[in-house]
Structure formats: structure tokens, C-alpha cells
Amino acid sequence: MPLESVATHTYAERHLSAVGRLTALTADLAGDLDGGRWVPGPLERTLASRLLLACAGDGQLTPPRLRETLWEGSLALTYTGEGRLARLLTQSCEVAEEPVPEAESVLAEAVRLLERAARSGAADGDRH
């Protein structure tokens, strides 16, 4: 990708709201998952599953739950899968802290992506 494309993308991304950034990131990651460009590994699947289990009672991605998942993933999560799950969790945390009406729907979309990530790779026998 040419440098000016990266700079333009980075500049435009900074000017989106937290909800806009999470919406774009979720769509990009879903496309990567669909296209096989992101195949969540054991760490990512395990953390996604644990987060979903923590949310099972009320279905809410809360900042404390998201931070705990990031903490559990430690530094390895920032490198695993090019940091895709770490970015999703970080952006979700930012949105969960922002009390705007559209936050609920974009967080619900992030949950659906987490569910898919948690299930991915099940057929290859690499279970967590």
C-alpha cells in the first residue's frame, strides 16, 4: 500500500468516533475471517470464548470484562493474529465507555464476530 494511502487511512480513522472506528474494524475483521485472511488461533479463540462466557448472564461487553480479557492475553495477544483481536477488544472497550445510542448495535456486532472467532478452527481439531 502506498505511503499516502496509509497516511490518509490513518488520518481518516482518527476523525471517526469510537463507534465509527469499531464499526469499520468489525466489518474489516469479519471480511478477513470470511476470506481466510484471519484464522483465529488457540489464544484468540480461548480469550473470545472466555469473554463470551463472562457476558453470558447479561450479554454486555463491559469495560472491566474487556480489560480483563486483554490482561489475560498479555503481550502475546498484541502479536497473535497481527493483533486483530486485541484491536477489537480495545475498540469495544472504548465504545462501551461511550454512552451513545448507536453503541449498543455496534457492540452487538462485535459480539457476533467474537462468537465466530471463538468457533473458528473447530473443524481442524485445534480446540482450546
Short mmCIF file of N, CA and C in Angstrom, two decimals:
data_model
loop_
_atom_site.label_atom_id
_atom_site.label_comp_id
_atom_site.label_asym_id
_atom_site.label_seq_id
_atom_site.Cartn_x
_atom_site.Cartn_y
_atom_site.Cartn_z
N MET A 1 0.85 -1.17 0.00
CA MET A 1 0.00 0.00 0.00
C MET A 1 0.90 1.23 0.00
N PRO A 2 0.65 2.20 -0.89
CA PRO A 2 1.46 3.41 -0.93
C PRO A 2 1.37 4.17 0.39
N LEU A 3 2.45 4.87 0.72
CA LEU A 3 2.51 5.61 1.97
C LEU A 3 1.37 6.60 2.11
N GLU A 4 1.01 7.29 1.04
CA GLU A 4 -0.07 8.27 1.15
C GLU A 4 -1.41 7.60 1.45
N SER A 5 -1.61 6.37 0.99
CA SER A 5 -2.85 5.64 1.31
C SER A 5 -2.90 5.33 2.80
N VAL A 6 -1.77 4.89 3.35
CA VAL A 6 -1.72 4.59 4.77
C VAL A 6 -1.95 5.86 5.58
N ALA A 7 -1.31 6.94 5.18
CA ALA A 7 -1.47 8.21 5.90
C ALA A 7 -2.91 8.70 5.82
N THR A 8 -3.53 8.60 4.67
CA THR A 8 -4.91 9.04 4.50
C THR A 8 -5.84 8.18 5.35
N HIS A 9 -5.63 6.86 5.33
CA HIS A 9 -6.46 5.95 6.12
C HIS A 9 -6.31 6.26 7.61
N THR A 10 -5.07 6.46 8.05
CA THR A 10 -4.81 6.74 9.46
C THR A 10 -5.44 8.07 9.85
N TYR A 11 -5.33 9.09 9.01
CA TYR A 11 -5.91 10.40 9.28
C TYR A 11 -7.43 10.29 9.36
N ALA A 12 -8.04 9.59 8.41
CA ALA A 12 -9.50 9.45 8.41
C ALA A 12 -9.96 8.66 9.62
N GLU A 13 -9.20 7.64 10.00
CA GLU A 13 -9.59 6.81 11.14
C GLU A 13 -9.60 7.61 12.44
N ARG A 14 -8.65 8.52 12.59
CA ARG A 14 -8.59 9.33 13.81
C ARG A 14 -9.79 10.24 13.96
N HIS A 15 -10.43 10.58 12.86
CA HIS A 15 -11.53 11.51 12.93
C HIS A 15 -12.89 10.83 13.02
N LEU A 16 -12.91 9.52 13.04
CA LEU A 16 -14.15 8.80 13.28
C LEU A 16 -14.40 8.74 14.77
N SER A 17 -15.65 8.63 15.15
CA SER A 17 -15.97 8.43 16.54
C SER A 17 -15.54 7.02 16.94
N ALA A 18 -15.54 6.75 18.23
CA ALA A 18 -15.19 5.40 18.69
C ALA A 18 -16.15 4.38 18.08
N VAL A 19 -17.42 4.74 17.97
CA VAL A 19 -18.41 3.84 17.36
C VAL A 19 -18.07 3.62 15.89
N GLY A 20 -17.70 4.67 15.19
CA GLY A 20 -17.34 4.55 13.78
C GLY A 20 -16.11 3.69 13.58
N ARG A 21 -15.11 3.84 14.46
CA ARG A 21 -13.90 3.02 14.35
C ARG A 21 -14.21 1.56 14.62
N LEU A 22 -15.04 1.28 15.63
CA LEU A 22 -15.38 -0.11 15.93
C LEU A 22 -16.22 -0.71 14.81
N THR A 23 -17.13 0.06 14.26
CA THR A 23 -17.95 -0.41 13.14
C THR A 23 -17.05 -0.82 11.96
N ALA A 24 -16.11 0.06 11.62
CA ALA A 24 -15.20 -0.22 10.49
C ALA A 24 -14.31 -1.42 10.81
N LEU A 25 -13.77 -1.48 12.01
CA LEU A 25 -12.89 -2.58 12.39
C LEU A 25 -13.63 -3.91 12.38
N THR A 26 -14.84 -3.93 12.92
CA THR A 26 -15.63 -5.16 12.95
C THR A 26 -15.92 -5.65 11.53
N ALA A 27 -16.28 -4.74 10.65
CA ALA A 27 -16.54 -5.11 9.26
C ALA A 27 -15.28 -5.64 8.59
N ASP A 28 -14.14 -4.97 8.81
CA ASP A 28 -12.87 -5.43 8.23
C ASP A 28 -12.49 -6.81 8.74
N LEU A 29 -12.62 -7.02 10.05
CA LEU A 29 -12.26 -8.32 10.62
C LEU A 29 -13.20 -9.42 10.16
N ALA A 30 -14.49 -9.10 10.05
CA ALA A 30 -15.44 -10.10 9.54
C ALA A 30 -15.07 -10.48 8.11
N GLY A 31 -14.69 -9.49 7.30
CA GLY A 31 -14.25 -9.78 5.93
C GLY A 31 -12.98 -10.62 5.91
N ASP A 32 -12.05 -10.32 6.81
CA ASP A 32 -10.82 -11.12 6.90
C ASP A 32 -11.13 -12.55 7.34
N LEU A 33 -12.06 -12.70 8.27
CA LEU A 33 -12.45 -14.03 8.74
C LEU A 33 -13.13 -14.80 7.60
N ASP A 34 -14.04 -14.13 6.90
CA ASP A 34 -14.73 -14.76 5.76
C ASP A 34 -13.76 -15.17 4.66
N GLY A 35 -12.76 -14.31 4.40
CA GLY A 35 -11.83 -14.55 3.30
C GLY A 35 -10.63 -15.40 3.69
N GLY A 36 -10.57 -15.86 4.93
CA GLY A 36 -9.46 -16.68 5.37
C GLY A 36 -8.17 -15.91 5.62
N ARG A 37 -8.24 -14.58 5.63
CA ARG A 37 -7.06 -13.77 5.91
C ARG A 37 -6.81 -13.68 7.41
N TRP A 38 -7.81 -14.02 8.21
CA TRP A 38 -7.66 -14.10 9.67
C TRP A 38 -8.26 -15.42 10.11
N VAL A 39 -7.42 -16.27 10.63
CA VAL A 39 -7.85 -17.54 11.20
C VAL A 39 -7.44 -17.49 12.67
N PRO A 40 -8.38 -17.18 13.56
CA PRO A 40 -8.03 -17.05 14.97
C PRO A 40 -7.37 -18.31 15.50
N GLY A 41 -6.25 -18.10 16.16
CA GLY A 41 -5.51 -19.22 16.75
C GLY A 41 -6.06 -19.59 18.11
N PRO A 42 -5.41 -20.55 18.76
CA PRO A 42 -5.89 -21.03 20.05
C PRO A 42 -6.03 -19.93 21.11
N LEU A 43 -5.07 -19.03 21.21
CA LEU A 43 -5.16 -17.95 22.20
C LEU A 43 -6.36 -17.07 21.93
N GLU A 44 -6.54 -16.68 20.68
CA GLU A 44 -7.66 -15.81 20.33
C GLU A 44 -9.00 -16.50 20.57
N ARG A 45 -9.11 -17.76 20.18
CA ARG A 45 -10.36 -18.49 20.39
C ARG A 45 -10.66 -18.66 21.87
N THR A 46 -9.63 -18.97 22.66
CA THR A 46 -9.83 -19.16 24.09
C THR A 46 -10.28 -17.86 24.75
N LEU A 47 -9.62 -16.76 24.42
CA LEU A 47 -9.99 -15.48 25.03
C LEU A 47 -11.38 -15.02 24.58
N ALA A 48 -11.69 -15.22 23.31
CA ALA A 48 -13.03 -14.86 22.83
C ALA A 48 -14.08 -15.69 23.56
N SER A 49 -13.82 -16.98 23.74
CA SER A 49 -14.76 -17.85 24.45
C SER A 49 -14.93 -17.43 25.90
N ARG A 50 -13.82 -17.12 26.56
CA ARG A 50 -13.90 -16.68 27.97
C ARG A 50 -14.69 -15.38 28.11
N LEU A 51 -14.45 -14.45 27.19
CA LEU A 51 -15.18 -13.18 27.25
C LEU A 51 -16.67 -13.42 27.03
N LEU A 52 -17.00 -14.24 26.06
CA LEU A 52 -18.42 -14.53 25.81
C LEU A 52 -19.05 -15.22 27.01
N LEU A 53 -18.32 -16.08 27.67
CA LEU A 53 -18.84 -16.75 28.87
C LEU A 53 -19.06 -15.73 29.99
N ALA A 54 -18.14 -14.79 30.14
CA ALA A 54 -18.29 -13.74 31.15
C ALA A 54 -19.51 -12.86 30.88
N CYS A 55 -19.87 -12.74 29.62
CA CYS A 55 -21.01 -11.90 29.22
C CYS A 55 -22.32 -12.67 29.15
N ALA A 56 -22.28 -13.97 29.40
CA ALA A 56 -23.46 -14.81 29.20
C ALA A 56 -24.65 -14.37 30.02
N GLY A 57 -24.43 -13.89 31.21
CA GLY A 57 -25.55 -13.51 32.08
C GLY A 57 -26.36 -12.33 31.56
N ASP A 58 -25.67 -11.30 31.11
CA ASP A 58 -26.38 -10.09 30.67
C ASP A 58 -26.10 -9.70 29.22
N GLY A 59 -25.17 -10.39 28.58
CA GLY A 59 -24.87 -10.11 27.17
C GLY A 59 -24.13 -8.81 26.92
N GLN A 60 -23.56 -8.22 27.95
CA GLN A 60 -22.93 -6.91 27.81
C GLN A 60 -21.41 -7.02 27.78
N LEU A 61 -20.80 -6.39 26.76
CA LEU A 61 -19.35 -6.23 26.74
C LEU A 61 -19.04 -5.01 27.59
N THR A 62 -18.68 -5.22 28.83
CA THR A 62 -18.40 -4.09 29.72
C THR A 62 -16.90 -3.80 29.72
N PRO A 63 -16.54 -2.56 30.00
CA PRO A 63 -15.11 -2.23 30.05
C PRO A 63 -14.31 -3.14 30.98
N PRO A 64 -14.79 -3.46 32.20
CA PRO A 64 -13.99 -4.35 33.05
C PRO A 64 -13.79 -5.74 32.43
N ARG A 65 -14.80 -6.29 31.79
CA ARG A 65 -14.68 -7.60 31.16
C ARG A 65 -13.69 -7.55 29.99
N LEU A 66 -13.77 -6.49 29.21
CA LEU A 66 -12.87 -6.34 28.07
C LEU A 66 -11.43 -6.15 28.54
N ARG A 67 -11.24 -5.33 29.57
CA ARG A 67 -9.89 -5.11 30.09
C ARG A 67 -9.30 -6.40 30.67
N GLU A 68 -10.13 -7.17 31.37
CA GLU A 68 -9.67 -8.43 31.94
C GLU A 68 -9.22 -9.39 30.83
N THR A 69 -9.96 -9.42 29.73
CA THR A 69 -9.60 -10.29 28.61
C THR A 69 -8.29 -9.83 27.98
N LEU A 70 -8.13 -8.53 27.81
CA LEU A 70 -6.87 -8.01 27.29
C LEU A 70 -5.72 -8.34 28.23
N TRP A 71 -5.95 -8.22 29.53
CA TRP A 71 -4.93 -8.52 30.52
C TRP A 71 -4.54 -10.01 30.44
N GLU A 72 -5.53 -10.88 30.32
CA GLU A 72 -5.28 -12.31 30.22
C GLU A 72 -4.45 -12.64 28.98
N GLY A 73 -4.70 -11.92 27.90
CA GLY A 73 -3.96 -12.16 26.66
C GLY A 73 -2.54 -11.66 26.72
N SER A 74 -2.29 -10.73 27.64
CA SER A 74 -0.96 -10.20 27.87
C SER A 74 -0.36 -9.66 26.56
N LEU A 75 0.92 -9.56 26.54
CA LEU A 75 1.61 -9.02 25.37
C LEU A 75 1.45 -9.92 24.15
N ALA A 76 1.30 -11.22 24.37
CA ALA A 76 1.17 -12.15 23.25
C ALA A 76 -0.02 -11.81 22.37
N LEU A 77 -1.10 -11.33 22.97
CA LEU A 77 -2.31 -11.02 22.20
C LEU A 77 -2.07 -9.90 21.20
N THR A 78 -1.18 -8.99 21.51
CA THR A 78 -0.93 -7.88 20.58
C THR A 78 -0.20 -8.34 19.33
N TYR A 79 0.45 -9.51 19.38
CA TYR A 79 1.15 -10.04 18.22
C TYR A 79 0.40 -11.18 17.54
N THR A 80 -0.37 -11.91 18.31
CA THR A 80 -1.10 -13.06 17.76
C THR A 80 -2.12 -12.57 16.74
N GLY A 81 -2.12 -13.19 15.57
CA GLY A 81 -3.07 -12.80 14.52
C GLY A 81 -2.95 -11.34 14.14
N GLU A 82 -1.71 -10.84 14.18
CA GLU A 82 -1.42 -9.44 13.86
C GLU A 82 -2.17 -8.47 14.78
N GLY A 83 -2.54 -8.94 15.97
CA GLY A 83 -3.19 -8.07 16.95
C GLY A 83 -4.64 -7.76 16.65
N ARG A 84 -5.26 -8.52 15.75
CA ARG A 84 -6.65 -8.23 15.35
C ARG A 84 -7.61 -8.29 16.54
N LEU A 85 -7.54 -9.37 17.32
CA LEU A 85 -8.46 -9.49 18.44
C LEU A 85 -8.17 -8.42 19.49
N ALA A 86 -6.92 -8.12 19.72
CA ALA A 86 -6.56 -7.07 20.68
C ALA A 86 -7.17 -5.73 20.26
N ARG A 87 -7.10 -5.42 18.96
CA ARG A 87 -7.70 -4.16 18.48
C ARG A 87 -9.21 -4.17 18.65
N LEU A 88 -9.84 -5.32 18.36
CA LEU A 88 -11.29 -5.41 18.51
C LEU A 88 -11.69 -5.20 19.97
N LEU A 89 -10.97 -5.82 20.89
CA LEU A 89 -11.29 -5.67 22.30
C LEU A 89 -11.05 -4.24 22.78
N THR A 90 -9.96 -3.64 22.34
CA THR A 90 -9.65 -2.27 22.74
C THR A 90 -10.69 -1.29 22.22
N GLN A 91 -11.07 -1.42 20.95
CA GLN A 91 -12.09 -0.53 20.38
C GLN A 91 -13.44 -0.78 21.05
N SER A 92 -13.75 -2.03 21.36
CA SER A 92 -15.01 -2.34 22.03
C SER A 92 -15.06 -1.70 23.41
N CYS A 93 -13.93 -1.71 24.10
CA CYS A 93 -13.86 -1.09 25.42
C CYS A 93 -14.10 0.41 25.32
N GLU A 94 -13.50 1.04 24.33
CA GLU A 94 -13.70 2.48 24.14
C GLU A 94 -15.17 2.79 23.86
N VAL A 95 -15.82 1.98 23.04
CA VAL A 95 -17.23 2.19 22.73
C VAL A 95 -18.10 1.92 23.94
N ALA A 96 -17.78 0.87 24.70
CA ALA A 96 -18.58 0.53 25.88
C ALA A 96 -18.54 1.64 26.92
N GLU A 97 -17.47 2.40 26.92
CA GLU A 97 -17.36 3.52 27.86
C GLU A 97 -18.07 4.78 27.37
N GLU A 98 -18.46 4.80 26.11
CA GLU A 98 -19.07 5.97 25.48
C GLU A 98 -20.59 5.82 25.46
N PRO A 99 -21.29 6.58 26.27
CA PRO A 99 -22.75 6.40 26.36
C PRO A 99 -23.52 7.06 25.20
N VAL A 100 -23.49 6.41 24.04
CA VAL A 100 -24.23 6.92 22.89
C VAL A 100 -25.20 5.84 22.42
N PRO A 101 -26.34 6.25 21.86
CA PRO A 101 -27.35 5.27 21.45
C PRO A 101 -26.87 4.21 20.47
N GLU A 102 -26.02 4.58 19.52
CA GLU A 102 -25.58 3.63 18.50
C GLU A 102 -24.54 2.63 19.01
N ALA A 103 -24.05 2.81 20.23
CA ALA A 103 -23.04 1.91 20.78
C ALA A 103 -23.58 0.49 20.93
N GLU A 104 -24.82 0.35 21.32
CA GLU A 104 -25.39 -0.98 21.56
C GLU A 104 -25.35 -1.86 20.32
N SER A 105 -25.71 -1.31 19.18
CA SER A 105 -25.75 -2.13 17.96
C SER A 105 -24.36 -2.51 17.48
N VAL A 106 -23.40 -1.61 17.60
CA VAL A 106 -22.05 -1.94 17.13
C VAL A 106 -21.38 -2.92 18.09
N LEU A 107 -21.69 -2.84 19.38
CA LEU A 107 -21.17 -3.83 20.33
C LEU A 107 -21.80 -5.20 20.08
N ALA A 108 -23.06 -5.21 19.71
CA ALA A 108 -23.72 -6.49 19.38
C ALA A 108 -23.05 -7.13 18.16
N GLU A 109 -22.66 -6.33 17.19
CA GLU A 109 -21.96 -6.84 16.02
C GLU A 109 -20.59 -7.39 16.42
N ALA A 110 -19.92 -6.70 17.33
CA ALA A 110 -18.63 -7.19 17.83
C ALA A 110 -18.80 -8.54 18.54
N VAL A 111 -19.88 -8.69 19.29
CA VAL A 111 -20.15 -9.96 19.97
C VAL A 111 -20.35 -11.07 18.95
N ARG A 112 -21.08 -10.80 17.88
CA ARG A 112 -21.28 -11.82 16.84
C ARG A 112 -19.94 -12.22 16.22
N LEU A 113 -19.06 -11.25 16.02
CA LEU A 113 -17.73 -11.56 15.47
C LEU A 113 -16.93 -12.38 16.48
N LEU A 114 -17.01 -12.05 17.76
CA LEU A 114 -16.33 -12.83 18.79
C LEU A 114 -16.83 -14.27 18.81
N GLU A 115 -18.14 -14.44 18.65
CA GLU A 115 -18.71 -15.79 18.61
C GLU A 115 -18.13 -16.59 17.44
N ARG A 116 -18.02 -15.94 16.29
CA ARG A 116 -17.45 -16.60 15.11
C ARG A 116 -15.98 -16.93 15.34
N ALA A 117 -15.25 -15.99 15.94
CA ALA A 117 -13.83 -16.21 16.21
C ALA A 117 -13.64 -17.35 17.20
N ALA A 118 -14.50 -17.42 18.19
CA ALA A 118 -14.40 -18.48 19.19
C ALA A 118 -14.65 -19.85 18.57
N ARG A 119 -15.53 -19.91 17.59
CA ARG A 119 -15.88 -21.19 16.93
C ARG A 119 -14.91 -21.57 15.83
N SER A 120 -14.18 -20.62 15.27
CA SER A 120 -13.32 -20.89 14.12
C SER A 120 -12.25 -21.90 14.48
N GLY A 121 -11.87 -22.70 13.51
CA GLY A 121 -10.82 -23.69 13.73
C GLY A 121 -11.30 -24.94 14.43
N ALA A 122 -12.56 -25.01 14.78
CA ALA A 122 -13.09 -26.19 15.50
C ALA A 122 -12.98 -27.44 14.65
N ALA A 123 -13.13 -27.29 13.35
CA ALA A 123 -13.11 -28.45 12.45
C ALA A 123 -11.70 -29.03 12.29
N ASP A 124 -10.67 -28.22 12.55
CA ASP A 124 -9.32 -28.73 12.36
C ASP A 124 -8.77 -29.49 13.58
N GLY A 125 -9.60 -29.66 14.60
CA GLY A 125 -9.20 -30.42 15.77
C GLY A 125 -8.36 -29.63 16.76
N ASP A 126 -8.12 -28.35 16.50
CA ASP A 126 -7.33 -27.50 17.39
C ASP A 126 -8.27 -26.79 18.35
N ARG A 127 -8.70 -27.50 19.35
CA ARG A 127 -9.66 -26.94 20.32
C ARG A 127 -8.92 -26.36 21.51
N HIS A 128 -9.57 -25.40 22.18
CA HIS A 128 -8.98 -24.76 23.36
C HIS A 128 -9.40 -25.42 24.63
#
